[in-house]
Coordinates of C-alpha atoms (C1' of nucleotides) in Angstrom, one line a residue:
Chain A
X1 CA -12.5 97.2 49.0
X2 CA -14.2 96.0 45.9
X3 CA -15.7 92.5 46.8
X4 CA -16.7 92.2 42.9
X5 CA -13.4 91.1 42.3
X6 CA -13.1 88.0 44.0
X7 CA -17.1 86.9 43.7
X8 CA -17.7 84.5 41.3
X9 CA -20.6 84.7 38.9
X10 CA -23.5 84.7 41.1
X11 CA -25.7 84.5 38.0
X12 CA -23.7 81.9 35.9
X13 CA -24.6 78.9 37.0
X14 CA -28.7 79.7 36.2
X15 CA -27.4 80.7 33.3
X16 CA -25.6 77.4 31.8
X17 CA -28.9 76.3 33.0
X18 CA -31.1 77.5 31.4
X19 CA -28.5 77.9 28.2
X20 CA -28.3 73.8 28.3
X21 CA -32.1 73.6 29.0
X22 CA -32.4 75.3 25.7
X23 CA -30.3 73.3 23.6
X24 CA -32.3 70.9 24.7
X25 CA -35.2 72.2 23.5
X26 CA -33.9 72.9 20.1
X27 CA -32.5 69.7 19.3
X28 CA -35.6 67.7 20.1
X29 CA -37.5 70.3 17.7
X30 CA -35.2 69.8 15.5
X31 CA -35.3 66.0 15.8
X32 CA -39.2 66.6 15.5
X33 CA -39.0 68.6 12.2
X34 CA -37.1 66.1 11.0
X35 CA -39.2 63.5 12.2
X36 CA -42.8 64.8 11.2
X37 CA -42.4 68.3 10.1
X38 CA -43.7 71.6 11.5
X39 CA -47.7 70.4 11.5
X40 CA -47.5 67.2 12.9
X41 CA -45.0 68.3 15.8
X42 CA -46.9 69.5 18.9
X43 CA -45.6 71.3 21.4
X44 CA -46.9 68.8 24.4
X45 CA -44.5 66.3 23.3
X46 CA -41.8 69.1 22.6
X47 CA -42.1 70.0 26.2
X48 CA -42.5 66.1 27.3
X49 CA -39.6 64.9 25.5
X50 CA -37.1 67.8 27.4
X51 CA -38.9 66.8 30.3
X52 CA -40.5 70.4 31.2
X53 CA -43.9 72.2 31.4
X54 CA -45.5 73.5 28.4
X55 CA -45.2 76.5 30.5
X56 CA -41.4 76.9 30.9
X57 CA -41.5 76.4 27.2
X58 CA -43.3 79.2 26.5
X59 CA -40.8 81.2 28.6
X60 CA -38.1 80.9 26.6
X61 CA -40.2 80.7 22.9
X62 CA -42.9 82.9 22.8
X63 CA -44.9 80.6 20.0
X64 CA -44.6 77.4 18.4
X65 CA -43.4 79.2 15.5
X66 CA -40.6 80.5 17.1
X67 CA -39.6 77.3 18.4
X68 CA -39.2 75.7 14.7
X69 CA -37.1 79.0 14.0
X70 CA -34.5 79.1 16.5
X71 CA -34.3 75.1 15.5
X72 CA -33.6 76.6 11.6
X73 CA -31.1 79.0 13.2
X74 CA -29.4 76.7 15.0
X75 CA -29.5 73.9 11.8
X76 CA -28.0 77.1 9.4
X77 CA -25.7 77.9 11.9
X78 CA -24.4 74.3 11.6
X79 CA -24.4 75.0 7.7
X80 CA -21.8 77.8 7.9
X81 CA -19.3 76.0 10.5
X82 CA -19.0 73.4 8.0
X83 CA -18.9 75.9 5.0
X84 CA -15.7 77.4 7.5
X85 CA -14.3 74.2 8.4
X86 CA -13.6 72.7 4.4
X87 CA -9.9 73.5 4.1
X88 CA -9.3 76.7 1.9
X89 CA -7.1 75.0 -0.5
X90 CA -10.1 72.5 -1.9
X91 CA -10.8 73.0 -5.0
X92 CA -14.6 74.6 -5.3
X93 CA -16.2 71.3 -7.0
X94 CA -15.2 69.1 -4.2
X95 CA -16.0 72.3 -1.6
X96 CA -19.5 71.7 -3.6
X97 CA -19.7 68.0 -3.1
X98 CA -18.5 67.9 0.5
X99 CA -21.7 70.0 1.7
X100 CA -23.9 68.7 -0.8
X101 CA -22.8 65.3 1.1
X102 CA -22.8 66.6 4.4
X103 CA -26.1 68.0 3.8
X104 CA -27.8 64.7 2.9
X105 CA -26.0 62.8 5.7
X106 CA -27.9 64.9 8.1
X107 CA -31.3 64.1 6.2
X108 CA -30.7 60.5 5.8
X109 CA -29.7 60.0 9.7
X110 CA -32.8 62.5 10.4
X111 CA -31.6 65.6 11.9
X112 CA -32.5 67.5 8.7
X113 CA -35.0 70.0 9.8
X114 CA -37.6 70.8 6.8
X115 CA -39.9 73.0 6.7
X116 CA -43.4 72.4 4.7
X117 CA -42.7 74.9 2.0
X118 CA -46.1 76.0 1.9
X119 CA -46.9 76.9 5.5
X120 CA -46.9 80.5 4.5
X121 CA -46.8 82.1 8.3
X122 CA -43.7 80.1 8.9
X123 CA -41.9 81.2 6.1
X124 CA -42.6 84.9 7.3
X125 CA -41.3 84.3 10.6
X126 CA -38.4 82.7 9.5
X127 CA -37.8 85.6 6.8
X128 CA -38.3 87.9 9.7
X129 CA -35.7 86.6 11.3
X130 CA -32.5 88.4 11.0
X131 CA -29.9 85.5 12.1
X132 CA -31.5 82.8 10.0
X133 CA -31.4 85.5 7.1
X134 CA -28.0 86.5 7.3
X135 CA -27.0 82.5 7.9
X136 CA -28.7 81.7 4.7
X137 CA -27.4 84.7 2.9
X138 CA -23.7 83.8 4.0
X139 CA -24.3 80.0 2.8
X140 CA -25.7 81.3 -0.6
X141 CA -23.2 83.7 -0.8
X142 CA -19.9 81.0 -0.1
X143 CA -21.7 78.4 -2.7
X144 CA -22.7 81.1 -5.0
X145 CA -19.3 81.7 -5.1
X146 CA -17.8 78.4 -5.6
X147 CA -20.4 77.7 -8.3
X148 CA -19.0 80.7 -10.3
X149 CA -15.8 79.8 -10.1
X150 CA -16.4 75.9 -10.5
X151 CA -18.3 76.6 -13.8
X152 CA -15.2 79.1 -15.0
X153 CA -13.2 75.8 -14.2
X154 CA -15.1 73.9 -16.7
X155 CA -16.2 71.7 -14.1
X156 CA -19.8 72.7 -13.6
X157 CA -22.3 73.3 -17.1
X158 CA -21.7 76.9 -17.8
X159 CA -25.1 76.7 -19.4
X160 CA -27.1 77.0 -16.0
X161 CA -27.6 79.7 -14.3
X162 CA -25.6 80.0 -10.9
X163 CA -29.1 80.4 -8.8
X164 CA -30.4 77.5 -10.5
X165 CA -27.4 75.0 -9.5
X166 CA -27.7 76.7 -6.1
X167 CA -31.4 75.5 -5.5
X168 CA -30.7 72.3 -6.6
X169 CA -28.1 71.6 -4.3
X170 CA -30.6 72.9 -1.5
X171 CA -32.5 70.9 -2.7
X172 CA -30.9 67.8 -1.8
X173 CA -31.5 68.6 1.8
X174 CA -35.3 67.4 1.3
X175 CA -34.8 64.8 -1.2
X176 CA -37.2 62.0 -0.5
X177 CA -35.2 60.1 -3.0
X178 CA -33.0 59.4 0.1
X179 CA -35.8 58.5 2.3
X180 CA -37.1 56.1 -0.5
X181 CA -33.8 54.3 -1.0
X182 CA -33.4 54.1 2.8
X183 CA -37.2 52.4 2.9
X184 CA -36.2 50.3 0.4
X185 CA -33.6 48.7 2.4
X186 CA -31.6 47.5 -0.9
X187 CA -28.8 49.9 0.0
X188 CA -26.5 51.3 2.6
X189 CA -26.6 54.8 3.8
X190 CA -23.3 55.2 2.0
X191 CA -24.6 53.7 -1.1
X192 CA -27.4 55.7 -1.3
X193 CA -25.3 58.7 -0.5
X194 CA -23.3 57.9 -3.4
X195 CA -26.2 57.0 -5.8
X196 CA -27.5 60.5 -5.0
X197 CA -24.4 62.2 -5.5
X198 CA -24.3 60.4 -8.7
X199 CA -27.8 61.3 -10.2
X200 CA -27.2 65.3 -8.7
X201 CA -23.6 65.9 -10.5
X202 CA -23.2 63.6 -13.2
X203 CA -27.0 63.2 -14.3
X204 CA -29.3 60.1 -15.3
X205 CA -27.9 59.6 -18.9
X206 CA -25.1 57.6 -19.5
X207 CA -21.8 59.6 -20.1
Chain B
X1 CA -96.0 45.3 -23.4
X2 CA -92.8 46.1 -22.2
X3 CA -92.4 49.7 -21.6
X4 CA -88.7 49.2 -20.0
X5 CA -87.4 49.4 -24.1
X6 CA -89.1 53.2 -25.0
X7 CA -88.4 54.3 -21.3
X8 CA -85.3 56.9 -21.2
X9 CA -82.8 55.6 -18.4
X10 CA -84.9 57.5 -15.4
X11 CA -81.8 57.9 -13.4
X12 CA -79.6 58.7 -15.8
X13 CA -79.6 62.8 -15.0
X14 CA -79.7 63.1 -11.3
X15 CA -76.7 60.2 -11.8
X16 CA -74.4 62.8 -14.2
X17 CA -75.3 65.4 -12.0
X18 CA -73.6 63.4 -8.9
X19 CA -70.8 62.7 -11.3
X20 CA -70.2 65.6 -12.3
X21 CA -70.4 67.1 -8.9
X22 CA -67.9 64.2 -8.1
X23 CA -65.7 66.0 -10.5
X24 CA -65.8 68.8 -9.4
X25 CA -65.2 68.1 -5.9
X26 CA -61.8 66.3 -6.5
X27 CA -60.9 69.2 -9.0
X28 CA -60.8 71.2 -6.0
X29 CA -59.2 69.3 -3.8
X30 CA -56.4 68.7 -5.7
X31 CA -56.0 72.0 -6.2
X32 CA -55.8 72.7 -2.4
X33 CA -53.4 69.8 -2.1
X34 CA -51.4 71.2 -4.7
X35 CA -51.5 74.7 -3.4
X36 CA -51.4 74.2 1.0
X37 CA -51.1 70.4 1.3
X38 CA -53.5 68.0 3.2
X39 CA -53.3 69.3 6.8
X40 CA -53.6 73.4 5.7
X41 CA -56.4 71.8 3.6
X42 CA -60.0 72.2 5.3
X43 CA -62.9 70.3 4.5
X44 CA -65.2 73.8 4.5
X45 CA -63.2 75.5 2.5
X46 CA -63.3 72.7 -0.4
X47 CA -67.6 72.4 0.2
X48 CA -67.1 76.3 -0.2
X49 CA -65.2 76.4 -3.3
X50 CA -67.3 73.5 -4.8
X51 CA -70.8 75.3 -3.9
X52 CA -72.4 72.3 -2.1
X53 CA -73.0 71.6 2.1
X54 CA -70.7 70.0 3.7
X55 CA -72.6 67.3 4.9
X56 CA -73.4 66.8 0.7
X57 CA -69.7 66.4 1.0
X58 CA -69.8 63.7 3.5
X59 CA -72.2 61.4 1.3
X60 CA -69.8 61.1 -1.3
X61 CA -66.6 60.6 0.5
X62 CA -66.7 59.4 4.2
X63 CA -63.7 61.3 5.1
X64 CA -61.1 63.9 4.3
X65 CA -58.4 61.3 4.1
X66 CA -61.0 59.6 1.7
X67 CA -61.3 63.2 -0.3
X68 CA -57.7 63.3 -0.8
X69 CA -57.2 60.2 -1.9
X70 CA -59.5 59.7 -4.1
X71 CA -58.2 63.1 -5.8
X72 CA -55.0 60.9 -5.8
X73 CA -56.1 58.2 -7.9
X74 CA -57.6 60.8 -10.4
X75 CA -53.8 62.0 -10.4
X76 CA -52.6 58.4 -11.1
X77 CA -55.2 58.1 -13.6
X78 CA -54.3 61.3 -15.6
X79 CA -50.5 59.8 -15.1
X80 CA -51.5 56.4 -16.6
X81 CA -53.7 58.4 -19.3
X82 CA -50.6 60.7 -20.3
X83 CA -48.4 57.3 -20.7
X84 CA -50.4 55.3 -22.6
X85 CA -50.9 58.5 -25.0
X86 CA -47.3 57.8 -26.0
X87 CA -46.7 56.8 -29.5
X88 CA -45.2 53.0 -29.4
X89 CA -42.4 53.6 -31.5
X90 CA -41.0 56.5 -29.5
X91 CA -37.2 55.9 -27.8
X92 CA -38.3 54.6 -24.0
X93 CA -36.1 57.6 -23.0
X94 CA -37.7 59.8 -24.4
X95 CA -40.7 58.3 -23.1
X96 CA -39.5 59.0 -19.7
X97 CA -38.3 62.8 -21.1
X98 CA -41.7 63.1 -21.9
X99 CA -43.7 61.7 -18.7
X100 CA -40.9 63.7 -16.6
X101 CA -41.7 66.9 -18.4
X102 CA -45.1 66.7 -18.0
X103 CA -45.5 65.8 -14.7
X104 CA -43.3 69.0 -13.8
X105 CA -45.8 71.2 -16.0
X106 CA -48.3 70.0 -13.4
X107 CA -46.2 71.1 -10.6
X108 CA -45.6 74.3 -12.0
X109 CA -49.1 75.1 -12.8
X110 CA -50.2 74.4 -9.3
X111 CA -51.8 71.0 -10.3
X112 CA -49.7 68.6 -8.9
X113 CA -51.0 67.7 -5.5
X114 CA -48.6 66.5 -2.9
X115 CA -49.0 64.5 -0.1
X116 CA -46.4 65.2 3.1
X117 CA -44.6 62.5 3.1
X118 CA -44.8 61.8 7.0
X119 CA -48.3 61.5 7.2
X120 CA -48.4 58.5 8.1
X121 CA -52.6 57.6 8.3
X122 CA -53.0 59.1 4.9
X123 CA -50.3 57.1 3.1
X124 CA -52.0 54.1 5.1
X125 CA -55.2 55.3 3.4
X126 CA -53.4 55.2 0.2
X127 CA -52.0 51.9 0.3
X128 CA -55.2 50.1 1.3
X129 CA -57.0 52.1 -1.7
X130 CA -56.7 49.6 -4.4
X131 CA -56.7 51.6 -7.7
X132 CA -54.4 54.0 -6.2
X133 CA -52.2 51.0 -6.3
X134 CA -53.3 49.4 -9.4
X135 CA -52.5 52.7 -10.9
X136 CA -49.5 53.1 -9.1
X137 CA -48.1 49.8 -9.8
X138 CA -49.0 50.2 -13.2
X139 CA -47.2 53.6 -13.8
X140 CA -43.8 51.9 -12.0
X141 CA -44.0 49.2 -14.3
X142 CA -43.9 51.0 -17.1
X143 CA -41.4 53.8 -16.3
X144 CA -39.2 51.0 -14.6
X145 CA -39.2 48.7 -18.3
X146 CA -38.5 52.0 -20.3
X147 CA -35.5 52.9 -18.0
X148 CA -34.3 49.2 -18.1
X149 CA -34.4 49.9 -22.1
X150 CA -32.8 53.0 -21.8
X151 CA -30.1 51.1 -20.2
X152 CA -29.9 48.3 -22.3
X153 CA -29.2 51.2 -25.1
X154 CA -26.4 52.9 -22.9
X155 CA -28.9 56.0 -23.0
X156 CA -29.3 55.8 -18.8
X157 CA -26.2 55.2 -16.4
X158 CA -25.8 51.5 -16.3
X159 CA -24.5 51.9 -12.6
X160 CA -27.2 53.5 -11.5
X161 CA -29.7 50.9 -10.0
X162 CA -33.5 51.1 -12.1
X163 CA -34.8 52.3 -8.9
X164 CA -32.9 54.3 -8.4
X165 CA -33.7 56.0 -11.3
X166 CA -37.5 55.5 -10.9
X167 CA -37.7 57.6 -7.1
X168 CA -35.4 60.1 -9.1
X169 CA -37.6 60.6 -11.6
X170 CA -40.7 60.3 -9.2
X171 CA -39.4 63.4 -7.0
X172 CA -39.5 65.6 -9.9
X173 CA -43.4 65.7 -9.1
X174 CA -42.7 67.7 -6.0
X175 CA -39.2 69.0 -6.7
X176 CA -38.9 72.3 -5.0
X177 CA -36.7 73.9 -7.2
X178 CA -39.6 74.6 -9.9
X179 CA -41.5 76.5 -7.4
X180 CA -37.9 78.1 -6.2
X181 CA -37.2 79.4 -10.1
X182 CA -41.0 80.4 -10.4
X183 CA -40.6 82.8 -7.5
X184 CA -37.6 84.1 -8.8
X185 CA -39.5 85.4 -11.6
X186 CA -36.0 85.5 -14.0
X187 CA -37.3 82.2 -16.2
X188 CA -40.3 81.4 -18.3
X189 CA -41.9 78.1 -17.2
X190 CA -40.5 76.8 -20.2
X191 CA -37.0 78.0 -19.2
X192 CA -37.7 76.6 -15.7
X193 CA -38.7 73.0 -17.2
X194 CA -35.4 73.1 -19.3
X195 CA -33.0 74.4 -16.6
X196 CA -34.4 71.2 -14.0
X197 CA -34.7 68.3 -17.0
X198 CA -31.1 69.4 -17.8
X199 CA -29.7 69.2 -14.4
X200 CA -32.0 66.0 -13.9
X201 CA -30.6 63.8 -17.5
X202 CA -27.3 65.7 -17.6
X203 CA -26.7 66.4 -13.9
X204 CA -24.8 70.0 -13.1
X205 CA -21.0 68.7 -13.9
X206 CA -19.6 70.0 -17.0
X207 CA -20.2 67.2 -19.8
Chain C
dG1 C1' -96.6 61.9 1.0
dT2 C1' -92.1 60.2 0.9
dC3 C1' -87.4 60.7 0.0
dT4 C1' -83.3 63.4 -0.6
dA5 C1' -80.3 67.5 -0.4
dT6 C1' -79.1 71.3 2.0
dA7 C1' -77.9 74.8 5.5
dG8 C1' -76.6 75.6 9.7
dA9 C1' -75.9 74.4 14.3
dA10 C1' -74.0 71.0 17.7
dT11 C1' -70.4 67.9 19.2
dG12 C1' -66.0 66.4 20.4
dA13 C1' -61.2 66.2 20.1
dT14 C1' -57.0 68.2 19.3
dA15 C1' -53.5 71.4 20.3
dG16 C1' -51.6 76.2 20.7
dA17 C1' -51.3 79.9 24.1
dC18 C1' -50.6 81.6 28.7
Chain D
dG1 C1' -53.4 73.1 34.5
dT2 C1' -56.8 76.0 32.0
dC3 C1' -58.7 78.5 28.3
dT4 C1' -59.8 78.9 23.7
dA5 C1' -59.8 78.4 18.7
dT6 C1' -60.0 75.4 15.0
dC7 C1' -61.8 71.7 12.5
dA8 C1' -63.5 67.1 11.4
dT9 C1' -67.6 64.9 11.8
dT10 C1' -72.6 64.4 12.9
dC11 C1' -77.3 66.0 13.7
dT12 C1' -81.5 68.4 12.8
dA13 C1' -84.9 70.9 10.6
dT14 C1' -86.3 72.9 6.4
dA15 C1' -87.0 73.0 1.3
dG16 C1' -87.8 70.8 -2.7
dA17 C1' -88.1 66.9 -6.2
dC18 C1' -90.7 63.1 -7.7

DNA sequence: GTCTATAGAATGATAGAC
DNA sequence: GTCTATCATTCTATAGAC
């Protein structure tokens, strides 16, 4: 008689463990990034904040670097479930808008990870990273793709290069225009959202 | 007989030596601000570059936060410098064009020096240093009468608030899609400073 | 001889790694 | 919890200017 059958998971319930204890982990980085960035997050109050020893930390990341990288992972992997989730019939523009929204949304209630773009050994972990590569290359590829067919529309300037409009929508992920407005108090988040918007696809000059 | 009127000012070389040391020193440090930022930035390595001991370093700024900013207000100077080498009769936007252009140049030839924005006890440094804010305040005004102008002449969005339009143009300083372009080797810096003043005045809609 | 600048070592604190 | 590396900052002793 096969006893396998009828015994539950013996190891399951460990594993939800130590699967939740992780998520744990990578939201507060993530938090943290947002927060004060890669330099000025330490991994003390990483471990304090999930309520575990430094120790058990470096059980499941082997480095601090690695610990800002699975956050990235996890952030792009967010990217592309919204990228899936904008209904197929929308015309690319709005596709365009809705994650370029989406996108500062996350920044402006801080759970936009960013990375200093000149820490040089974080950027080669991160590029050696074949999940947060292929994320990013999937997201670059579905908005390269609605760019090219937005500007064949007419409705974005034919007269920039595709990779051009595609960093600058990246771009607003790290605008500190939004943090600035936010400071200033003047506005609310969905002004500021809209202002943003505004200055992105339409431009400074009056039309 | 008063020998104070033939004497040649005693002090006067040993006192352009320091100054020009002065220089020097805050040549390089904005440099390594431009290039890793202020934490990445070590005090050695900037006494290195410069030639001189570090504790040389330390009798003429008391601190690295002090090293930094005082490269800063040499940044708002050059800034201030730049705007008041506009010609008077010059449309206020291209004024702005101009000061926007410019300060991108900067940032593309590695000059620009950027401060993260979530250090918190160097921007407290910075705001307690009074020509950093003299200058500072002095740069706003102007930019933020030129855009009012450019308003009043339906040359700027009249919807868009003036400080709105100041951060915007403000961010171009450390916009990362110059350095982006750059590494994508495809565009002349002149292309690159084209490509981003177009997407910043005309936005990346169609017009 | 006195004062200053320098080089290099010493100190102390922080924070990553295990 | 411990070990260790990195750095900002300070100290000390030497060399040189005046």
């Amino acid at each position: 008689m096969n006893t396998d059958i009828q015994k539950p998971p013996k190891k399951s319930f460990k594993i939800q463990m130590l699967a939740a204890r992780e998520m744990a982990i990578i939201q507060s980085v993530n938090r943290f990034l947002a927060e004060k960035g890669f330099d000025a997050m330490t991994v003390d109050e990483v471990a304090a904040e999930v309520g575990i020893a430094k120790a058990s930390l470096y059980k499941h990341f082997t480095s601090k670097e690695e610990l800002a990288c699975a956050a990235m992972v996890a952030a792009m992997r967010k990217a592309q479930d919204f990228i899936q989730s904008l209904p197929a019939g929308q015309a690319p523009i709005d596709k365009l808008k809705a994650v370029t929204r989406w996108t500062m949304t996350l920044k402006l209630q801080g759970l936009m990870p960013s990375l200093p773009s000149q820490n040089s050994s974080l950027r080669a972990t991160l590029m050696a990273n074949k999940d947060y590569m292929d994320g990013l290359m999937e997201v670059s590829d579905a908005l390269g793709g609605w760019i090219e067919e937005a500007q064949a529309q007419g409705q974005i300037n034919k007269g920039l290069p595709a990779v051009a409009v595609l960093y600058t929508l990246f771009a607003r992920a790290c605008d500190p225009v939004l943090e600035f407005l936010k400071m200033g108090e003047q506005h609310t988040d969905e002004q500021i959202l809209d202002l943003v918007m505004s200055t992105c696809f339409d431009g400074l000059s009056a039309r």
